[in-house]
XYZ file of C-alpha atoms in Angstrom:
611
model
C 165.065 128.040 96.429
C 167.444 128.748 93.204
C 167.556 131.743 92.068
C 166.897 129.454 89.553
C 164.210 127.322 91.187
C 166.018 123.219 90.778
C 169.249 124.195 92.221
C 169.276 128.045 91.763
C 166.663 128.177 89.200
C 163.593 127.603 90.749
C 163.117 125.163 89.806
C 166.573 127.486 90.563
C 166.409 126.348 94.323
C 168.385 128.548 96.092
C 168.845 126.117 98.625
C 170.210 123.018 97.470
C 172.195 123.334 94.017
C 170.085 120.324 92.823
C 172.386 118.779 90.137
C 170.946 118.098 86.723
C 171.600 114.301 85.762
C 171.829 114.415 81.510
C 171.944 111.561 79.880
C 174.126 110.177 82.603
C 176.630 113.188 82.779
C 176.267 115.406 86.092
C 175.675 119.170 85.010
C 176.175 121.564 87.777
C 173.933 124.427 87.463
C 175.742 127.537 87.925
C 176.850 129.561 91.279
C 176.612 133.581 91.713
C 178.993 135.266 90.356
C 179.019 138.849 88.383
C 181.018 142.317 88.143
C 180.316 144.948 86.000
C 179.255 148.627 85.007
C 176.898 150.747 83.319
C 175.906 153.846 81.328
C 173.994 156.297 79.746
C 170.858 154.331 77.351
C 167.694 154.768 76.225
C 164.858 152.175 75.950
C 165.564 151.031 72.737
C 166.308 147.166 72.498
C 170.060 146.346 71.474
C 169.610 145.877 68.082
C 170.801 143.237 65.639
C 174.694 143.761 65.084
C 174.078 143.993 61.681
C 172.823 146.503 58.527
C 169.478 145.869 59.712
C 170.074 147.392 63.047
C 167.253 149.986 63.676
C 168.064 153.663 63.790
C 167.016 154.008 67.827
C 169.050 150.706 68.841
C 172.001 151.836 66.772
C 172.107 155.226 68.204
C 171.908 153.653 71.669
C 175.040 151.592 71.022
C 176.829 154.343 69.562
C 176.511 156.454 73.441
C 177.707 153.722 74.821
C 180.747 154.559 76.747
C 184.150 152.057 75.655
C 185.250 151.033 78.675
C 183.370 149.652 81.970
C 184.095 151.519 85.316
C 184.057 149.042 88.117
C 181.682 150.052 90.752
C 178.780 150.462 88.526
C 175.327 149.124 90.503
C 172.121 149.018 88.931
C 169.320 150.697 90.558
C 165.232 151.270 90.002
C 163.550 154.192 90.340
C 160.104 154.246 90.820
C 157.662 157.294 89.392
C 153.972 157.259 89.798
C 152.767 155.553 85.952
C 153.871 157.934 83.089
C 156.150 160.192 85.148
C 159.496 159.039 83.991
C 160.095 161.693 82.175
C 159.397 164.125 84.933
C 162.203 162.555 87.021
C 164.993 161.270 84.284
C 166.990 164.655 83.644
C 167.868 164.336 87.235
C 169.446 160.935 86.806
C 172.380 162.726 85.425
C 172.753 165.355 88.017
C 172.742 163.160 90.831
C 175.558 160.825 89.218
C 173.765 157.913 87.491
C 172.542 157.563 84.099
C 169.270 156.124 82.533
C 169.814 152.346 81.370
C 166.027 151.984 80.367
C 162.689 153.126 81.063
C 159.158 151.607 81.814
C 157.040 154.478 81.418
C 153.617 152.571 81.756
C 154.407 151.726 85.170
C 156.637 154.189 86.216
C 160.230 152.435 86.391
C 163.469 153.442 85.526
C 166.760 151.293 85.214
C 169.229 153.260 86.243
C 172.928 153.028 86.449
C 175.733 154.614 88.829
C 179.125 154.657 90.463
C 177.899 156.932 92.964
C 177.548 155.603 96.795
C 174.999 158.177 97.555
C 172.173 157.926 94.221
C 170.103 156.353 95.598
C 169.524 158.755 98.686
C 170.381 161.731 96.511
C 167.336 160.556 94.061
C 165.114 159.998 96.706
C 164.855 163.771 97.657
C 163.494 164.627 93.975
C 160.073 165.669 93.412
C 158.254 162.863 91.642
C 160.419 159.676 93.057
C 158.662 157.558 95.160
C 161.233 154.800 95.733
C 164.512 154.060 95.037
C 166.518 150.811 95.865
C 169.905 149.470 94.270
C 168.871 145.973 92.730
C 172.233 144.049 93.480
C 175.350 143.901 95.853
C 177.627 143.645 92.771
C 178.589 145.581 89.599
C 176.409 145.475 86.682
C 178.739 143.417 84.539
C 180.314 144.838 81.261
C 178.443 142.831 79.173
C 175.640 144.974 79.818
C 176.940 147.232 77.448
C 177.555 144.982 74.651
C 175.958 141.537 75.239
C 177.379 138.593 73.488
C 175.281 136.053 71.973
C 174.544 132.886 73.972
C 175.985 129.779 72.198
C 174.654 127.919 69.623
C 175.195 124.217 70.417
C 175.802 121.969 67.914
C 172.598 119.900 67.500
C 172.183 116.063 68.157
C 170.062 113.437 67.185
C 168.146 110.979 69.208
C 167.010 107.456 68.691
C 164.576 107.987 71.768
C 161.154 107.441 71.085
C 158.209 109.237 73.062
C 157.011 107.087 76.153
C 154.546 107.900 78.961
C 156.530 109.258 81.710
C 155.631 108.949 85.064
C 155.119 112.826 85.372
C 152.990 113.458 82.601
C 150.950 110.049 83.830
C 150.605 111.571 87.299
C 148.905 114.817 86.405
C 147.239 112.535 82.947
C 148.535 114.605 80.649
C 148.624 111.641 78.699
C 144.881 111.424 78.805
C 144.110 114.806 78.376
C 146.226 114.881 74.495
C 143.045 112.921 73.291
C 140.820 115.868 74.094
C 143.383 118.207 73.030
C 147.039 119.155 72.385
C 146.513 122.743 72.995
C 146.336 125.357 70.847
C 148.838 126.761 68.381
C 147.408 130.885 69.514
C 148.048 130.326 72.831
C 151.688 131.532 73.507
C 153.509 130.097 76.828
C 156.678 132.297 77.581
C 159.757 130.759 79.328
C 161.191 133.490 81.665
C 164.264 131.511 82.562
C 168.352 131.148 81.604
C 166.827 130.994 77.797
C 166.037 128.498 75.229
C 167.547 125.907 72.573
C 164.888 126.917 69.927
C 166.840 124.455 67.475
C 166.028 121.462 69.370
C 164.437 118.544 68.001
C 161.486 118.534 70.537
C 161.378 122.226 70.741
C 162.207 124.004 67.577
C 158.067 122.978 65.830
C 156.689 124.677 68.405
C 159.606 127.507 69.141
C 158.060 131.427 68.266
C 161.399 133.114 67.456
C 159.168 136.359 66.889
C 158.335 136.758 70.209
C 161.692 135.851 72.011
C 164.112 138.294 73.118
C 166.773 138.625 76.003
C 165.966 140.745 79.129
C 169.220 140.563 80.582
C 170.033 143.305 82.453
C 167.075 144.903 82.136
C 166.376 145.728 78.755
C 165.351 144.305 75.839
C 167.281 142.642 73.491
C 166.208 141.635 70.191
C 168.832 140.138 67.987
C 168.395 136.713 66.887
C 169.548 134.366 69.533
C 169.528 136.412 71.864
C 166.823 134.310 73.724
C 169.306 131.169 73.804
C 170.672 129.053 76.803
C 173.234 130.217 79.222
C 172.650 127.003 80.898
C 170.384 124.284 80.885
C 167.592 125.325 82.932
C 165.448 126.827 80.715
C 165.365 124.529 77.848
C 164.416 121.531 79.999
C 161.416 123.733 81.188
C 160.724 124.802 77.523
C 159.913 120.850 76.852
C 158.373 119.812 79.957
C 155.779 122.491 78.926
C 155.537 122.417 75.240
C 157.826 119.356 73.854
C 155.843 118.468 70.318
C 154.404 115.578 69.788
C 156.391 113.983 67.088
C 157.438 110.778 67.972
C 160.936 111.055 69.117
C 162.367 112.225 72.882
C 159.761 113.519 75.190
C 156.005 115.235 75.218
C 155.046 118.243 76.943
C 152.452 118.972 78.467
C 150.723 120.830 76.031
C 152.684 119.900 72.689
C 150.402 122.229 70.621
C 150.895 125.515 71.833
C 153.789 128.315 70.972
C 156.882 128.362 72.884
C 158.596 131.696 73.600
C 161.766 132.214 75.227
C 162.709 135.439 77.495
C 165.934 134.641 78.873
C 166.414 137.081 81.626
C 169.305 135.218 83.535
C 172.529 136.627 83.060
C 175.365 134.621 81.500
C 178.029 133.867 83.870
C 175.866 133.770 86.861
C 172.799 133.011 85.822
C 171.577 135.434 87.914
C 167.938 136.638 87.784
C 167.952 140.355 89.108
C 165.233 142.792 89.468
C 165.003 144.443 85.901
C 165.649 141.486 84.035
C 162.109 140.276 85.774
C 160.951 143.476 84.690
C 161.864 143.725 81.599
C 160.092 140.381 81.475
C 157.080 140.719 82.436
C 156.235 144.001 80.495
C 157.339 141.824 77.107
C 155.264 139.352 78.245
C 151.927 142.073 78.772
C 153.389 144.008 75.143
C 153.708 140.266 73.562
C 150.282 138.240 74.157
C 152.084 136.067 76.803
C 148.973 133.712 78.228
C 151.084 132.484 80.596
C 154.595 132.437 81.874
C 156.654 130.044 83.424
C 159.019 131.712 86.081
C 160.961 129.033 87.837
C 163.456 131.291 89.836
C 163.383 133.738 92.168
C 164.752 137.562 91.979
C 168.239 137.987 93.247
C 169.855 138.605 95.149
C 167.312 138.528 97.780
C 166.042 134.747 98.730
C 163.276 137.201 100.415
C 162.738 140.501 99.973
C 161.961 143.029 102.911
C 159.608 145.936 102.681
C 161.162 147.613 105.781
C 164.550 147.892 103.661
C 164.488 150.826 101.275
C 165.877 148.802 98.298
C 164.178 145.599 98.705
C 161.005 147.889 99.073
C 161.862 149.137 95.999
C 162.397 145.718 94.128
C 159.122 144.442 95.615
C 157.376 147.636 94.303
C 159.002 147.640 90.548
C 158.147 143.931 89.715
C 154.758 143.842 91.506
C 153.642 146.388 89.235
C 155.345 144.555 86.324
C 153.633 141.402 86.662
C 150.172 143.545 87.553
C 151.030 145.016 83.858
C 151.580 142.012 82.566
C 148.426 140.314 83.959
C 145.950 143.412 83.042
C 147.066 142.852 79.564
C 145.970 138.644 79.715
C 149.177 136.965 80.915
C 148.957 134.498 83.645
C 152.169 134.085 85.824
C 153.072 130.613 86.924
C 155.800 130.430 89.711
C 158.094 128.112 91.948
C 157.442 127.637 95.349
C 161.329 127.038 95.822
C 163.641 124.120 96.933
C 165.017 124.915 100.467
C 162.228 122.934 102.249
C 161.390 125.841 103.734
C 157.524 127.003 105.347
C 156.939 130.314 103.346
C 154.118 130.539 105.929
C 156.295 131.291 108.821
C 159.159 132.390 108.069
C 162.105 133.205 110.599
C 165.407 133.323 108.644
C 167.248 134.358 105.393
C 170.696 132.391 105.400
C 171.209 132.745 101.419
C 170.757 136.379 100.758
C 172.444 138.088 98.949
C 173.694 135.639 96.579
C 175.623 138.012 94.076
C 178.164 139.098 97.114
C 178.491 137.332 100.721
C 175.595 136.144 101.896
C 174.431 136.591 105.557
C 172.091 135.363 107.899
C 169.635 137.747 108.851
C 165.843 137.324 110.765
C 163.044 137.943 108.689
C 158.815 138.116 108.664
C 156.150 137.258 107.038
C 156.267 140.360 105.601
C 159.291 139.949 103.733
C 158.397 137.793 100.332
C 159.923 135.321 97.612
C 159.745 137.315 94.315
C 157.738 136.552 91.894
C 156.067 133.701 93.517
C 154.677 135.225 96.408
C 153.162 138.395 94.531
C 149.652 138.449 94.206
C 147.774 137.186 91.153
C 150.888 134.311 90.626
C 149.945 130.695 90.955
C 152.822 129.218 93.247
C 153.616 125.539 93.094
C 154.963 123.459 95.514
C 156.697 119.838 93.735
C 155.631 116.222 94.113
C 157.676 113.041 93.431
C 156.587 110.230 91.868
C 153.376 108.961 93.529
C 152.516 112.366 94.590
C 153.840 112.890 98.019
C 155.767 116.090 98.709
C 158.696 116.346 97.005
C 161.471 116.471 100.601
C 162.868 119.829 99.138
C 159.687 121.650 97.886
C 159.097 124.454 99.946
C 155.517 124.867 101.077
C 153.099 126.895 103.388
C 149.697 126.877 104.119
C 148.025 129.801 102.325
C 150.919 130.261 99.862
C 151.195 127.172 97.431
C 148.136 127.192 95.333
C 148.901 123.551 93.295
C 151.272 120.901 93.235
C 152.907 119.423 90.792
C 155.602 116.419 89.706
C 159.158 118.251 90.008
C 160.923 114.927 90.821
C 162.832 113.382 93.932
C 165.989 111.295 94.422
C 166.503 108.515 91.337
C 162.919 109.711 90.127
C 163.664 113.202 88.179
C 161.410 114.939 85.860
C 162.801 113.777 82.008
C 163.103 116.738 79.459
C 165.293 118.616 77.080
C 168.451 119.548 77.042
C 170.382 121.790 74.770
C 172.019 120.598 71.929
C 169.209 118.244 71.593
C 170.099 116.261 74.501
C 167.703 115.045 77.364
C 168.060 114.622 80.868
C 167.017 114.389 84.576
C 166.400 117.091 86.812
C 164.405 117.830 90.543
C 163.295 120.696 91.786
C 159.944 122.519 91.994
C 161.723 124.344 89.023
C 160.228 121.296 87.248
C 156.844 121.419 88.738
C 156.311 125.122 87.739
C 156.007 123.986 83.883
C 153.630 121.548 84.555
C 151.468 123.872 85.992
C 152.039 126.159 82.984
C 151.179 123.777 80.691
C 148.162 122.771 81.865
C 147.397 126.428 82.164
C 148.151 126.574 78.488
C 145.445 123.852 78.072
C 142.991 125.592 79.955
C 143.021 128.538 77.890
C 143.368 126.962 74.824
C 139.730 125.084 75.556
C 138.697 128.558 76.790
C 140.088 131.544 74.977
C 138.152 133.677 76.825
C 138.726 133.141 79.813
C 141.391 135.674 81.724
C 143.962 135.373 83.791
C 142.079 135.124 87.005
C 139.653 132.285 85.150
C 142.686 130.239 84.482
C 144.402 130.604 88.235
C 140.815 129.948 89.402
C 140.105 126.892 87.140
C 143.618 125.392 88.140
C 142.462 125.321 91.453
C 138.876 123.929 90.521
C 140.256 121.041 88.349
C 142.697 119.758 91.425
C 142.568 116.351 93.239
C 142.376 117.751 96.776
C 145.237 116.085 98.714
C 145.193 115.564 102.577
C 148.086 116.650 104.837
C 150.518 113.338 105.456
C 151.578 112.369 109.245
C 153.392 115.255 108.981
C 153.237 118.503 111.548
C 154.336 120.922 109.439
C 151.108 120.788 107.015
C 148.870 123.032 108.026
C 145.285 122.958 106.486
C 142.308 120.817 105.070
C 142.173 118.154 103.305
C 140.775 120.588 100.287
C 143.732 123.317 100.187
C 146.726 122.435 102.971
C 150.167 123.852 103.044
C 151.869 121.376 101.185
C 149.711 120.760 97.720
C 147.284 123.832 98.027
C 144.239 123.028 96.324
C 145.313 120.256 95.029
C 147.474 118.224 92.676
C 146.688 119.126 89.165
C 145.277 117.287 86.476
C 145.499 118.007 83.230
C 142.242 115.809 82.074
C 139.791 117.427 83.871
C 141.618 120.741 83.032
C 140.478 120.062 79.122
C 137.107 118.395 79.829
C 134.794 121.443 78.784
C 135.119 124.208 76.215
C 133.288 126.527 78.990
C 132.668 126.270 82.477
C 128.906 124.779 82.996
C 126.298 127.606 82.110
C 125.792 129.165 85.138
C 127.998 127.779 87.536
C 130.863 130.589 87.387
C 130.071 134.052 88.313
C 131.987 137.259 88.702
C 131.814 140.990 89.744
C 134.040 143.192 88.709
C 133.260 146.274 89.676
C 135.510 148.208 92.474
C 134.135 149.227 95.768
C 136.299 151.647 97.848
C 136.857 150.154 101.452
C 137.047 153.460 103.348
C 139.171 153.307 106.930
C 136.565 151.861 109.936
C 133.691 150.999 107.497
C 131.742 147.978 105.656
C 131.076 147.468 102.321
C 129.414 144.658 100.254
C 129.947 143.573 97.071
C 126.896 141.636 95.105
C 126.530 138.551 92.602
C 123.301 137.517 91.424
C 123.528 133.856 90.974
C 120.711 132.185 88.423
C 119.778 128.633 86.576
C 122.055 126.863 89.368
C 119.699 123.326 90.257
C 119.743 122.796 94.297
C 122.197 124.265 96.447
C 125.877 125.110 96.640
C 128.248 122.638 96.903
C 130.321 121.460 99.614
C 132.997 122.864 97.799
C 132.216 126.181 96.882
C 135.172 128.477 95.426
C 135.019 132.128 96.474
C 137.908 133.999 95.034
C 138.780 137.235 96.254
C 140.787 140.118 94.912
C 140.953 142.903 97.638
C 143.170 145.678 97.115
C 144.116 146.647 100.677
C 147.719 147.991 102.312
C 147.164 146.620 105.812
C 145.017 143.344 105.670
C 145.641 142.595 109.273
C 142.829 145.618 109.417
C 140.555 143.432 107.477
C 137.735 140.786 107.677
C 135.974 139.298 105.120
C 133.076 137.280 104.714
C 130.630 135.285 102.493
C 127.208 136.361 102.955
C 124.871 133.779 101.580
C 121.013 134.683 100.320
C 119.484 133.928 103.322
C 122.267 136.079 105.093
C 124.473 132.979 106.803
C 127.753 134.125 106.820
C 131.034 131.823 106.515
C 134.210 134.082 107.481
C 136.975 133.851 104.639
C 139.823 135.938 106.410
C 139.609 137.476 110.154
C 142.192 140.309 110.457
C 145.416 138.104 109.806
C 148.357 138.797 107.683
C 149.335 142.092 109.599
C 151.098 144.119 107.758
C 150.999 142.132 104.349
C 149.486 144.183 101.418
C 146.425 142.660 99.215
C 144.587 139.374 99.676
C 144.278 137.487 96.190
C 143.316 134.339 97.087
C 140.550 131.638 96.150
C 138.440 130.036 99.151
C 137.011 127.096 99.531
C 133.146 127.041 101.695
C 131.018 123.962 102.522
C 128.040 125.664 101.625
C 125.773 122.625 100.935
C 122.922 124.608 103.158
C 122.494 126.997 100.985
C 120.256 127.618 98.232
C 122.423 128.296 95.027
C 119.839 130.442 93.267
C 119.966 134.448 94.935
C 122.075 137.453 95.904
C 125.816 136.242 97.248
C 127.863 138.890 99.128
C 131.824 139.363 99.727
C 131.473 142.050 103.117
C 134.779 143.255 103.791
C 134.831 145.103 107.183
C 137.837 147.653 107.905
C 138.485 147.598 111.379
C 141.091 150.755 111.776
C 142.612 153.722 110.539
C 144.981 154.720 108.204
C 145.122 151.980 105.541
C 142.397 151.365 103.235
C 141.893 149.604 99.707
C 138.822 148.541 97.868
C 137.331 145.167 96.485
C 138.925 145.127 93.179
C 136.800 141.430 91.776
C 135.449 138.349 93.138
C 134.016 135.248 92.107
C 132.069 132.223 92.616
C 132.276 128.891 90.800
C 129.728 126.356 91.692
């Protein structure tokens, strides 16, 4: 992938640097790059350089140290939830110095020139983790960002046409039911936005933008503007408005925010600028996020590695912040080509120093898009086959979606109100987000695991091509998921069909060596269950390689939904897919999850059934 998902962006593909073709200029997205240093901070956003500068952000600048050492790294540390304080005095003592501070989920950012912090903070009472989040020094402009540019605006004599992209998922269709709504607010995680485009700025929410380089917020206006290009030509694919000149997005009525959390210079995505991220987007009524990148500087990251652990551990529990307060996360799959399902080999990590090959599991995961709860999306071309760098993976990608292939690119925004071509499944991710922003917009009810659910629902199954490396049905395969999506039937009800979804969300502990069952009562359903029967499942488990689970149907058939795979891998949030045509609809559904050995255990956090 990119760190950004199309050529670093993910769209940065971190594989192939996927060059952006604007308006017949070649823009080369940016390579890793990045020095720099840190100091003593506290969580107050860097405030606004001017007289209206808060009291808290001012004071922060003002302890600020002059002068950059080199040698600075950045590093979390990781508290059980609201024990931050607990652990930050020793910070200091151990040679680092608090950069900013998550207290709701227990992470600090914390900077030092010290070779031994981390180990030396690992041996104090309250730290449960500690990893260093990069290979290189925290750059000085940590200490005193500048403000992106602020590109010179052009016109355009382009007028709004149906693309192929938006034709392919009939987005085009879908704007007669509905534009989306102007509540729902879609936040761009990304290298930032040109809020004073033409196709952007009437939908652009300045309120809720904000930087999160380097791990904390950043407030002052601009702030949230493009280091690149990346991140505006997401902003449109998603949200472009409908006003008769450039391009439509996908959802041209909803609110655009921008979180640029990409670092200027490198364009680097690190640890606690995804942090930093997702807890804005949880504090900020984010209903979904687009995230085409992946965390550097770590193509994969390891859980046998004390850092990596680390980074795993901080943003899973950002993004499980951010999706317990109504945010959905939508991710790219990533552009090496590359079967997420097997994996053997890291060849690009880390990206911020020298990278190195190094052999690698299942175990070891793509940050954010393989976290659980994110919808990952593998890219199409035009006419819908895979797109040849999309990575996939049977039991990984959850959609697909256009992101463009050869002479056939996805058409957006630029800044400086430009527009131009670019591939990658950095470009598919915003589809999916858009349509998303759809869904919730005809339902604003419905939570996060609704929308992930009715993404999946709403899908035109496609079947595996002549190709040996899909792996699957013809109903949810390694290279499209459940399906491609489609933005039409994504709009075509305010509520799901009364009756047809149901949900429990009560926990039930799954105790080591034991079975448990988990009930819905399903009423007013005509007949029986379809063919096509979605069973999503939300287990809560450190070991699933311990686990089966099953679907126990009213008259007690059972269909098996996961047989003690995975090994090691933590959690299994995933939606199923049963022919269970036998079965009368009407009666008492059960999820069984049976725990087959000692020492791990979890419990059955939610499940679901949509008929």
């Amino acid at each position: 992938m990119f760190s950004l998902i199309p050529g670093r962006t993910a769209g940065r593909s971190r594989s192939s640097a996927i060059a952006v073709a604007a308006l017949g200029t070649i823009v080369a997205l940016a390579t890793p790059a990045g020095l720099a240093h840190a100091a003593t901070s506290d969580t107050a956003p860097v405030a606004a350089r001017s007289t209206g500068a808060s009291t808290a952000a001012t004071a922060a600048k003002a302890a600020a140290p002059a002068a950059w050492a080199a040698g600075t790294r950045a590093y979390l540390v990781i508290t059980a939830p609201g024990g931050t304080a607990a652990v930050a005095g020793s910070v200091a003592t151990k040679g680092g110095s608090v950069f900013a501070t998550y207290d709701a989920i227990g992470v600090i950012v914390a900077h030092s020139t010290s070779a031994s912090f981390a180990s030396s903070m690992r041996t104090v009472p309250g730290v449960q983790q500690v990893g260093a989040t990069r290979t290189s020094d925290v750059p000085a402009d940590a200490y005193d960002p500048a403000l992106p540019a602020d590109p010179p605006q052009s016109t355009t004599t382009l007028t709004e046409s149906n693309r192929w992209d938006m034709t392919q998922i009939k987005a085009d269709q879908a704007w007669a039911v509905t534009t989306g709504s102007a509540s729902v607010k879609v936040g761009v995680l990304d290298t930032g936005v040109d809020d004073r485009h033409q196709d952007i700025a009437p939908n652009f929410n300045a309120a809720d933008s904000a930087s999160c380089a380097y791990g904390k917020a950043d407030t002052r206006a601009g702030a949230w503007r493009d280091v690149d290009t990346h991140g505006t030509h997401v902003a449109g694919t998603i949200a472009a408005a409908k006003n008769g000149k450039g391009v439509i997005g996908v959802a041209p009525g909803v609110r655009i925010s921008s979180v640029r959390i990409a670092e200027p210079g490198s364009t680097l995505f690190f640890a606690e600028n995804t942090i930093c991220g997702f807890m804005w987007a949880g504090d900020h009524g984010f209903k979904v996020t687009n995230n085409s990148y992946y965390t550097d500087p770590w193509q994969f990251n390891c859980p046998d590695n004390l850092d990596q652990a680390a980074i795993i551990e901080g943003v899973r529990r950002a993004q499980e912040y951010a999706e317990g307060k109504g945010s959905l996360q939508v991710a790219a799959a990533g552009n090496s080509n590359y079967d997420l399902a097997n994996k053997t080999t890291d060849t690009a990590s880390p990206n911020d120093s020298t990278p190195v090959t190094r052999t690698i599991t299942n175990a070891c995961i793509d940050i954010p898009t393989e976290l659980p709860g994110v919808v990952t999306v593998a890219a199409q071309g035009n006419g819908g086959a895979k797109a040849s760098y999309s990575n996939f993976g049977n039991g990984v990608i959850d959609v697909a979606a256009p992101g463009g292939d050869g002479s056939s690119g996805v058409y957006s925004t630029l800044p400086g109100g430009k527009y131009g071509n670019m591939n990658g499944t950095s470009m598919a991710s915003p589809h999916v987000a858009g349509v998303a922003a759809l869904i919730a917009s005809v339902n604003p009810s419905f939570t996060p695991a609704q929308i992930r659910d009715q993404l999946g629902v709403q899908a035109t199954d496609r079947a595996c091509p002549s190709d040996t490396r899909c792996k699957g049905t013809a109903t949810k395969n390694g290279f499209f998921g459940e399906g491609a999506v489609d933005a039409l039937k994504a709009v075509g009800g305010s509520t799901p069909p009364p009756g047809k979804y149901f949900e429990n969300l009560t926990d039930v502990a799954v105790p080591d060596n034991t079975t448990v069952e988990s009930p819905i009562t399903v009423s007013g359903v005509t007949g029986n269950a379809p063919a096509t029967l979605k069973v999503g499942v939300d287990v809560k488990h450190t070991y699933i390689g311990d686990l089966k689970v099953d679907l126990v149907a009213p008259d007690g058939s059972v269909y098996t939904l996961h047989n003690r795979t995975g090994s090691g891998t933590d959690n299994i949030a995933q939606t199923y897919t049963v022919n269970a045509s036998s079965e009368v609809a009407n009666g008492v559904w059960k999820l069984r999850v049976n725990d087959n050995a000692s020492q791990d255990t979890g419990k059955i956090d939610a499940w679901n059934l949509t008929f």
